[in-house]
């Protein structure tokens, strides 16, 4: 899962980036409207945190532009303190949710989790595949109640597959959603992550669909 933070206040942007990284997301930041517009149009994000007051192009203009262009990425808007008209404009402009400044980081992260969950059609933050459980709140994974320790990239791969468990996910798509933009991306390493995940999970939860990609599959009784 990959999140873009668009915020021109450097300290706040850094705090948001730290919290999102801790939550297990690949994180990128944009500090003005032009940079944000370029990134949203050229990269794949699972959620965007958008401050409305931005240099070069303001947040509301960006949001309207993206929605008009058919970009459906979930957007959480950050509004100024007590500004009800910003909230209304934001929601009318296509925001999926908003948080007013000042906010608790926990609240922003909970709302981001909910946006990502809803956009993938999951009802709970605890996702299950057989006895495999991924808790998006704590970024923890367990199999049959036993915790499984994953690296951040392994977690992102598994999290993305679990959020999109109803379909096959291609290697390219996975690559686009687990790395930040400045990372040296290589779709071959996805295979490496899958191999390691399979080994750590111990049960064949991740199915390879030849020529297409990967899909979560609930192992049949006795196969684990
Ligand atoms: Ca601002």
PDB file of C-alpha atoms and ligand atoms in Angstrom:
ATOM      1  CA  UNK A   1       0.000   0.000   0.000  1.00  0.00           C
ATOM      2  CA  UNK A   2       1.282   3.352  -1.046  1.00  0.00           C
ATOM      3  CA  UNK A   3       0.317   6.760   0.346  1.00  0.00           C
ATOM      4  CA  UNK A   4       1.032  10.272  -0.938  1.00  0.00           C
ATOM      5  CA  UNK A   5       1.187  13.114   1.580  1.00  0.00           C
ATOM      6  CA  UNK A   6       0.617  16.588   0.147  1.00  0.00           C
ATOM      7  CA  UNK A   7       1.460  19.165   2.785  1.00  0.00           C
ATOM      8  CA  UNK A   8       3.619  22.293   2.583  1.00  0.00           C
ATOM      9  CA  UNK A   9       4.295  22.585   6.322  1.00  0.00           C
ATOM     10  CA  UNK A  10       7.551  20.688   6.554  1.00  0.00           C
ATOM     11  CA  UNK A  11       7.284  19.587  10.181  1.00  0.00           C
ATOM     12  CA  UNK A  12       3.709  18.390   9.789  1.00  0.00           C
ATOM     13  CA  UNK A  13       4.553  16.597   6.550  1.00  0.00           C
ATOM     14  CA  UNK A  14       7.380  14.793   8.287  1.00  0.00           C
ATOM     15  CA  UNK A  15       5.148  13.767  11.214  1.00  0.00           C
ATOM     16  CA  UNK A  16       2.530  12.434   8.812  1.00  0.00           C
ATOM     17  CA  UNK A  17       5.188  10.588   6.815  1.00  0.00           C
ATOM     18  CA  UNK A  18       6.591   8.985   9.967  1.00  0.00           C
ATOM     19  CA  UNK A  19       3.176   7.867  11.158  1.00  0.00           C
ATOM     20  CA  UNK A  20       2.272   6.444   7.737  1.00  0.00           C
ATOM     21  CA  UNK A  21       5.594   4.623   7.466  1.00  0.00           C
ATOM     22  CA  UNK A  22       5.012   3.149  10.916  1.00  0.00           C
ATOM     23  CA  UNK A  23       1.610   1.973   9.738  1.00  0.00           C
ATOM     24  CA  UNK A  24       3.352  -0.056   7.034  1.00  0.00           C
ATOM     25  CA  UNK A  25       2.783   2.125   3.967  1.00  0.00           C
ATOM     26  CA  UNK A  26       5.237   3.134   1.283  1.00  0.00           C
ATOM     27  CA  UNK A  27       5.207   6.919   1.662  1.00  0.00           C
ATOM     28  CA  UNK A  28       5.906   9.851  -0.628  1.00  0.00           C
ATOM     29  CA  UNK A  29       5.549  13.559  -0.005  1.00  0.00           C
ATOM     30  CA  UNK A  30       4.747  16.546  -2.188  1.00  0.00           C
ATOM     31  CA  UNK A  31       5.091  20.068  -0.850  1.00  0.00           C
ATOM     32  CA  UNK A  32       3.297  22.060  -3.525  1.00  0.00           C
ATOM     33  CA  UNK A  33       0.336  21.667  -5.833  1.00  0.00           C
ATOM     34  CA  UNK A  34       2.331  21.239  -9.036  1.00  0.00           C
ATOM     35  CA  UNK A  35       4.457  18.416  -7.686  1.00  0.00           C
ATOM     36  CA  UNK A  36       1.348  16.759  -6.253  1.00  0.00           C
ATOM     37  CA  UNK A  37      -0.511  17.007  -9.546  1.00  0.00           C
ATOM     38  CA  UNK A  38       2.391  15.462 -11.414  1.00  0.00           C
ATOM     39  CA  UNK A  39       2.704  12.556  -8.947  1.00  0.00           C
ATOM     40  CA  UNK A  40      -1.003  11.749  -8.796  1.00  0.00           C
ATOM     41  CA  UNK A  41      -1.159  11.700 -12.594  1.00  0.00           C
ATOM     42  CA  UNK A  42       1.906   9.526 -13.049  1.00  0.00           C
ATOM     43  CA  UNK A  43       1.950   7.173 -10.058  1.00  0.00           C
ATOM     44  CA  UNK A  44      -0.369   4.703  -8.361  1.00  0.00           C
ATOM     45  CA  UNK A  45      -1.424   5.525  -4.803  1.00  0.00           C
ATOM     46  CA  UNK A  46      -3.801   3.702  -2.507  1.00  0.00           C
ATOM     47  CA  UNK A  47      -4.637   6.899  -0.639  1.00  0.00           C
ATOM     48  CA  UNK A  48      -3.753  10.594  -0.688  1.00  0.00           C
ATOM     49  CA  UNK A  49      -3.603  13.007   2.249  1.00  0.00           C
ATOM     50  CA  UNK A  50      -4.250  16.475   0.852  1.00  0.00           C
ATOM     51  CA  UNK A  51      -3.778  19.795   2.608  1.00  0.00           C
ATOM     52  CA  UNK A  52      -6.039  22.408   1.030  1.00  0.00           C
ATOM     53  CA  UNK A  53      -3.761  25.433   1.473  1.00  0.00           C
ATOM     54  CA  UNK A  54      -0.853  24.745  -0.870  1.00  0.00           C
ATOM     55  CA  UNK A  55       1.606  26.814  -2.919  1.00  0.00           C
ATOM     56  CA  UNK A  56       1.300  26.899  -6.748  1.00  0.00           C
ATOM     57  CA  UNK A  57      -2.018  25.039  -7.031  1.00  0.00           C
ATOM     58  CA  UNK A  58      -4.413  24.869  -4.087  1.00  0.00           C
ATOM     59  CA  UNK A  59      -5.747  21.562  -2.811  1.00  0.00           C
ATOM     60  CA  UNK A  60      -9.345  22.089  -3.834  1.00  0.00           C
ATOM     61  CA  UNK A  61      -8.387  22.869  -7.438  1.00  0.00           C
ATOM     62  CA  UNK A  62      -6.258  19.724  -7.516  1.00  0.00           C
ATOM     63  CA  UNK A  63      -9.026  17.567  -6.117  1.00  0.00           C
ATOM     64  CA  UNK A  64     -11.598  18.831  -8.607  1.00  0.00           C
ATOM     65  CA  UNK A  65      -9.130  18.366 -11.448  1.00  0.00           C
ATOM     66  CA  UNK A  66      -8.391  14.750 -10.478  1.00  0.00           C
ATOM     67  CA  UNK A  67     -12.034  13.822 -10.064  1.00  0.00           C
ATOM     68  CA  UNK A  68     -12.868  15.405 -13.417  1.00  0.00           C
ATOM     69  CA  UNK A  69     -10.084  13.336 -14.972  1.00  0.00           C
ATOM     70  CA  UNK A  70     -11.616  10.203 -13.459  1.00  0.00           C
ATOM     71  CA  UNK A  71      -8.870   9.604 -10.883  1.00  0.00           C
ATOM     72  CA  UNK A  72     -10.688   7.763  -8.098  1.00  0.00           C
ATOM     73  CA  UNK A  73      -7.857   7.430  -5.543  1.00  0.00           C
ATOM     74  CA  UNK A  74      -9.244   7.907  -2.001  1.00  0.00           C
ATOM     75  CA  UNK A  75      -8.440  11.409  -0.717  1.00  0.00           C
ATOM     76  CA  UNK A  76      -8.384  12.565   2.895  1.00  0.00           C
ATOM     77  CA  UNK A  77      -8.482  16.352   3.094  1.00  0.00           C
ATOM     78  CA  UNK A  78      -6.784  18.352   5.845  1.00  0.00           C
ATOM     79  CA  UNK A  79      -8.787  21.478   6.607  1.00  0.00           C
ATOM     80  CA  UNK A  80      -7.995  24.571   8.623  1.00  0.00           C
ATOM     81  CA  UNK A  81      -9.249  24.727  12.183  1.00  0.00           C
ATOM     82  CA  UNK A  82     -12.999  25.273  12.459  1.00  0.00           C
ATOM     83  CA  UNK A  83     -13.447  25.978   8.778  1.00  0.00           C
ATOM     84  CA  UNK A  84     -16.783  24.328   8.003  1.00  0.00           C
ATOM     85  CA  UNK A  85     -16.914  25.769   4.496  1.00  0.00           C
ATOM     86  CA  UNK A  86     -13.583  24.099   3.667  1.00  0.00           C
ATOM     87  CA  UNK A  87     -15.069  20.783   4.749  1.00  0.00           C
ATOM     88  CA  UNK A  88     -18.139  21.306   2.591  1.00  0.00           C
ATOM     89  CA  UNK A  89     -16.065  22.403  -0.397  1.00  0.00           C
ATOM     90  CA  UNK A  90     -13.702  19.505   0.114  1.00  0.00           C
ATOM     91  CA  UNK A  91     -16.446  16.919   0.204  1.00  0.00           C
ATOM     92  CA  UNK A  92     -18.240  18.507  -2.753  1.00  0.00           C
ATOM     93  CA  UNK A  93     -14.910  18.577  -4.576  1.00  0.00           C
ATOM     94  CA  UNK A  94     -14.558  14.825  -4.258  1.00  0.00           C
ATOM     95  CA  UNK A  95     -12.835  14.228  -0.915  1.00  0.00           C
ATOM     96  CA  UNK A  96     -13.649  10.897   0.726  1.00  0.00           C
ATOM     97  CA  UNK A  97     -13.051  12.169   4.224  1.00  0.00           C
ATOM     98  CA  UNK A  98     -11.531  15.107   6.097  1.00  0.00           C
ATOM     99  CA  UNK A  99      -9.695  15.918   9.313  1.00  0.00           C
ATOM    100  CA  UNK A 100      -9.476  19.415  10.785  1.00  0.00           C
ATOM    101  CA  UNK A 101      -6.200  20.831  12.026  1.00  0.00           C
ATOM    102  CA  UNK A 102      -4.936  20.381  14.669  1.00  0.00           C
ATOM    103  CA  UNK A 103      -5.455  16.641  14.659  1.00  0.00           C
ATOM    104  CA  UNK A 104      -4.257  13.524  16.402  1.00  0.00           C
ATOM    105  CA  UNK A 105      -1.987  11.448  14.195  1.00  0.00           C
ATOM    106  CA  UNK A 106      -3.879   8.321  15.314  1.00  0.00           C
ATOM    107  CA  UNK A 107      -7.089   9.746  13.896  1.00  0.00           C
ATOM    108  CA  UNK A 108      -5.530  10.536  10.519  1.00  0.00           C
ATOM    109  CA  UNK A 109      -4.083   7.012  10.284  1.00  0.00           C
ATOM    110  CA  UNK A 110      -7.389   5.410  11.307  1.00  0.00           C
ATOM    111  CA  UNK A 111      -9.170   7.385   8.605  1.00  0.00           C
ATOM    112  CA  UNK A 112      -6.563   6.418   5.998  1.00  0.00           C
ATOM    113  CA  UNK A 113      -6.936   2.746   6.931  1.00  0.00           C
ATOM    114  CA  UNK A 114     -10.699   3.065   6.613  1.00  0.00           C
ATOM    115  CA  UNK A 115     -10.435   4.765   3.202  1.00  0.00           C
ATOM    116  CA  UNK A 116      -8.107   2.084   1.854  1.00  0.00           C
ATOM    117  CA  UNK A 117     -10.302  -0.631   3.305  1.00  0.00           C
ATOM    118  CA  UNK A 118     -13.491   0.806   1.839  1.00  0.00           C
ATOM    119  CA  UNK A 119     -11.981   1.383  -1.580  1.00  0.00           C
ATOM    120  CA  UNK A 120     -11.053  -2.290  -1.715  1.00  0.00           C
ATOM    121  CA  UNK A 121     -14.446  -3.391  -0.385  1.00  0.00           C
ATOM    122  CA  UNK A 122     -13.227  -4.800   2.941  1.00  0.00           C
ATOM    123  CA  UNK A 123     -15.547  -4.339   5.897  1.00  0.00           C
ATOM    124  CA  UNK A 124     -13.048  -4.951   8.698  1.00  0.00           C
ATOM    125  CA  UNK A 125      -9.542  -3.807   9.485  1.00  0.00           C
ATOM    126  CA  UNK A 126      -8.830  -7.386  10.449  1.00  0.00           C
ATOM    127  CA  UNK A 127      -8.595  -9.361   7.219  1.00  0.00           C
ATOM    128  CA  UNK A 128      -8.645 -13.129   7.088  1.00  0.00           C
ATOM    129  CA  UNK A 129      -7.719 -15.815   4.648  1.00  0.00           C
ATOM    130  CA  UNK A 130      -8.267 -19.198   6.298  1.00  0.00           C
ATOM    131  CA  UNK A 131      -6.304 -19.003   9.546  1.00  0.00           C
ATOM    132  CA  UNK A 132      -4.111 -16.200   8.247  1.00  0.00           C
ATOM    133  CA  UNK A 133      -5.019 -12.869   9.862  1.00  0.00           C
ATOM    134  CA  UNK A 134      -3.716  -9.430   8.895  1.00  0.00           C
ATOM    135  CA  UNK A 135      -4.631  -6.623  11.275  1.00  0.00           C
ATOM    136  CA  UNK A 136      -4.323  -3.296   9.481  1.00  0.00           C
ATOM    137  CA  UNK A 137      -4.584  -1.394  12.782  1.00  0.00           C
ATOM    138  CA  UNK A 138      -1.510  -2.931  14.347  1.00  0.00           C
ATOM    139  CA  UNK A 139       0.208  -3.988  11.075  1.00  0.00           C
ATOM    140  CA  UNK A 140       0.435  -7.474  12.544  1.00  0.00           C
ATOM    141  CA  UNK A 141       0.148 -10.809  10.816  1.00  0.00           C
ATOM    142  CA  UNK A 142      -0.529 -14.190  12.353  1.00  0.00           C
ATOM    143  CA  UNK A 143      -1.159 -17.732  11.185  1.00  0.00           C
ATOM    144  CA  UNK A 144      -3.296 -19.923  13.451  1.00  0.00           C
ATOM    145  CA  UNK A 145      -2.778 -17.361  16.206  1.00  0.00           C
ATOM    146  CA  UNK A 146       1.006 -17.429  15.928  1.00  0.00           C
ATOM    147  CA  UNK A 147       2.563 -14.042  15.057  1.00  0.00           C
ATOM    148  CA  UNK A 148       4.583 -13.919  11.832  1.00  0.00           C
ATOM    149  CA  UNK A 149       7.342 -11.338  11.631  1.00  0.00           C
ATOM    150  CA  UNK A 150       7.504  -9.650   8.229  1.00  0.00           C
ATOM    151  CA  UNK A 151       9.744  -6.973   6.773  1.00  0.00           C
ATOM    152  CA  UNK A 152       8.023  -3.771   5.650  1.00  0.00           C
ATOM    153  CA  UNK A 153       8.083  -4.830   1.997  1.00  0.00           C
ATOM    154  CA  UNK A 154       6.771  -8.303   2.746  1.00  0.00           C
ATOM    155  CA  UNK A 155       3.987  -6.723   4.788  1.00  0.00           C
ATOM    156  CA  UNK A 156       3.050  -4.363   1.948  1.00  0.00           C
ATOM    157  CA  UNK A 157       2.904  -7.215  -0.552  1.00  0.00           C
ATOM    158  CA  UNK A 158       0.695  -9.310   1.709  1.00  0.00           C
ATOM    159  CA  UNK A 159      -1.455  -6.342   2.699  1.00  0.00           C
ATOM    160  CA  UNK A 160      -2.050  -5.401  -0.943  1.00  0.00           C
ATOM    161  CA  UNK A 161      -2.936  -8.977  -1.886  1.00  0.00           C
ATOM    162  CA  UNK A 162      -5.305  -9.269   1.079  1.00  0.00           C
ATOM    163  CA  UNK A 163      -7.012  -5.968   0.300  1.00  0.00           C
ATOM    164  CA  UNK A 164      -7.551  -7.239  -3.251  1.00  0.00           C
ATOM    165  CA  UNK A 165      -8.112 -10.899  -2.393  1.00  0.00           C
ATOM    166  CA  UNK A 166     -11.048 -11.278  -4.759  1.00  0.00           C
ATOM    167  CA  UNK A 167      -8.880 -10.962  -7.865  1.00  0.00           C
ATOM    168  CA  UNK A 168      -5.522 -11.718  -9.438  1.00  0.00           C
ATOM    169  CA  UNK A 169      -2.887  -9.020  -8.900  1.00  0.00           C
ATOM    170  CA  UNK A 170      -0.124  -8.721 -11.480  1.00  0.00           C
ATOM    171  CA  UNK A 171       3.526  -8.374 -10.609  1.00  0.00           C
ATOM    172  CA  UNK A 172       3.589  -4.913 -12.182  1.00  0.00           C
ATOM    173  CA  UNK A 173       0.638  -3.782 -10.089  1.00  0.00           C
ATOM    174  CA  UNK A 174       2.264  -5.079  -6.925  1.00  0.00           C
ATOM    175  CA  UNK A 175       5.483  -3.294  -7.824  1.00  0.00           C
ATOM    176  CA  UNK A 176       3.560  -0.038  -8.276  1.00  0.00           C
ATOM    177  CA  UNK A 177       1.955  -0.294  -4.860  1.00  0.00           C
ATOM    178  CA  UNK A 178       4.783  -1.388  -2.570  1.00  0.00           C
ATOM    179  CA  UNK A 179       7.574   1.041  -3.383  1.00  0.00           C
ATOM    180  CA  UNK A 180       7.894   4.758  -2.958  1.00  0.00           C
ATOM    181  CA  UNK A 181       8.759   6.548  -6.183  1.00  0.00           C
ATOM    182  CA  UNK A 182      12.420   7.167  -5.434  1.00  0.00           C
ATOM    183  CA  UNK A 183      12.997   3.490  -4.752  1.00  0.00           C
ATOM    184  CA  UNK A 184      14.867   1.400  -7.282  1.00  0.00           C
ATOM    185  CA  UNK A 185      11.951  -0.658  -8.496  1.00  0.00           C
ATOM    186  CA  UNK A 186      12.385  -4.082  -9.946  1.00  0.00           C
ATOM    187  CA  UNK A 187       9.423  -6.352 -10.551  1.00  0.00           C
ATOM    188  CA  UNK A 188      11.683  -9.381 -10.114  1.00  0.00           C
ATOM    189  CA  UNK A 189      12.075  -8.579  -6.443  1.00  0.00           C
ATOM    190  CA  UNK A 190       8.323  -9.059  -6.051  1.00  0.00           C
ATOM    191  CA  UNK A 191       8.952 -12.719  -6.741  1.00  0.00           C
ATOM    192  CA  UNK A 192      11.580 -12.744  -4.016  1.00  0.00           C
ATOM    193  CA  UNK A 193       9.096 -11.216  -1.535  1.00  0.00           C
ATOM    194  CA  UNK A 194       6.466 -13.775  -2.511  1.00  0.00           C
ATOM    195  CA  UNK A 195       8.902 -16.640  -1.996  1.00  0.00           C
ATOM    196  CA  UNK A 196       9.874 -15.330   1.434  1.00  0.00           C
ATOM    197  CA  UNK A 197       6.255 -14.720   2.385  1.00  0.00           C
ATOM    198  CA  UNK A 198       5.307 -18.251   1.418  1.00  0.00           C
ATOM    199  CA  UNK A 199       8.135 -19.609   3.512  1.00  0.00           C
ATOM    200  CA  UNK A 200       7.224 -17.474   6.531  1.00  0.00           C
ATOM    201  CA  UNK A 201       3.483 -18.155   6.309  1.00  0.00           C
ATOM    202  CA  UNK A 202       4.149 -21.862   5.957  1.00  0.00           C
ATOM    203  CA  UNK A 203       0.818 -22.553   4.269  1.00  0.00           C
ATOM    204  CA  UNK A 204       0.165 -21.985   0.538  1.00  0.00           C
ATOM    205  CA  UNK A 205      -1.995 -18.868   0.929  1.00  0.00           C
ATOM    206  CA  UNK A 206      -0.531 -17.155  -2.126  1.00  0.00           C
ATOM    207  CA  UNK A 207      -1.391 -18.796  -5.389  1.00  0.00           C
ATOM    208  CA  UNK A 208       0.522 -18.102  -8.603  1.00  0.00           C
ATOM    209  CA  UNK A 209      -1.784 -17.634 -11.555  1.00  0.00           C
ATOM    210  CA  UNK A 210       0.433 -18.386 -14.521  1.00  0.00           C
ATOM    211  CA  UNK A 211       1.070 -15.456 -16.798  1.00  0.00           C
ATOM    212  CA  UNK A 212      -1.188 -13.195 -14.738  1.00  0.00           C
ATOM    213  CA  UNK A 213       0.126 -12.796 -11.236  1.00  0.00           C
ATOM    214  CA  UNK A 214      -0.862 -13.743  -7.705  1.00  0.00           C
ATOM    215  CA  UNK A 215      -4.026 -14.323  -5.770  1.00  0.00           C
ATOM    216  CA  UNK A 216      -4.815 -15.075  -2.143  1.00  0.00           C
ATOM    217  CA  UNK A 217      -6.330 -18.482  -1.764  1.00  0.00           C
ATOM    218  CA  UNK A 218      -7.728 -20.197   1.262  1.00  0.00           C
ATOM    219  CA  UNK A 219      -5.908 -23.505   1.583  1.00  0.00           C
ATOM    220  CA  UNK A 220      -8.264 -26.491   1.663  1.00  0.00           C
ATOM    221  CA  UNK A 221      -8.533 -28.558   4.865  1.00  0.00           C
ATOM    222  CA  UNK A 222      -5.448 -30.590   5.521  1.00  0.00           C
ATOM    223  CA  UNK A 223      -3.192 -28.883   3.009  1.00  0.00           C
ATOM    224  CA  UNK A 224      -1.460 -26.853   5.692  1.00  0.00           C
TER     225      UNK A 224
HETATM  226 CA1  LIG B   1      -0.818  24.436   4.018  1.00  0.00          CA
END
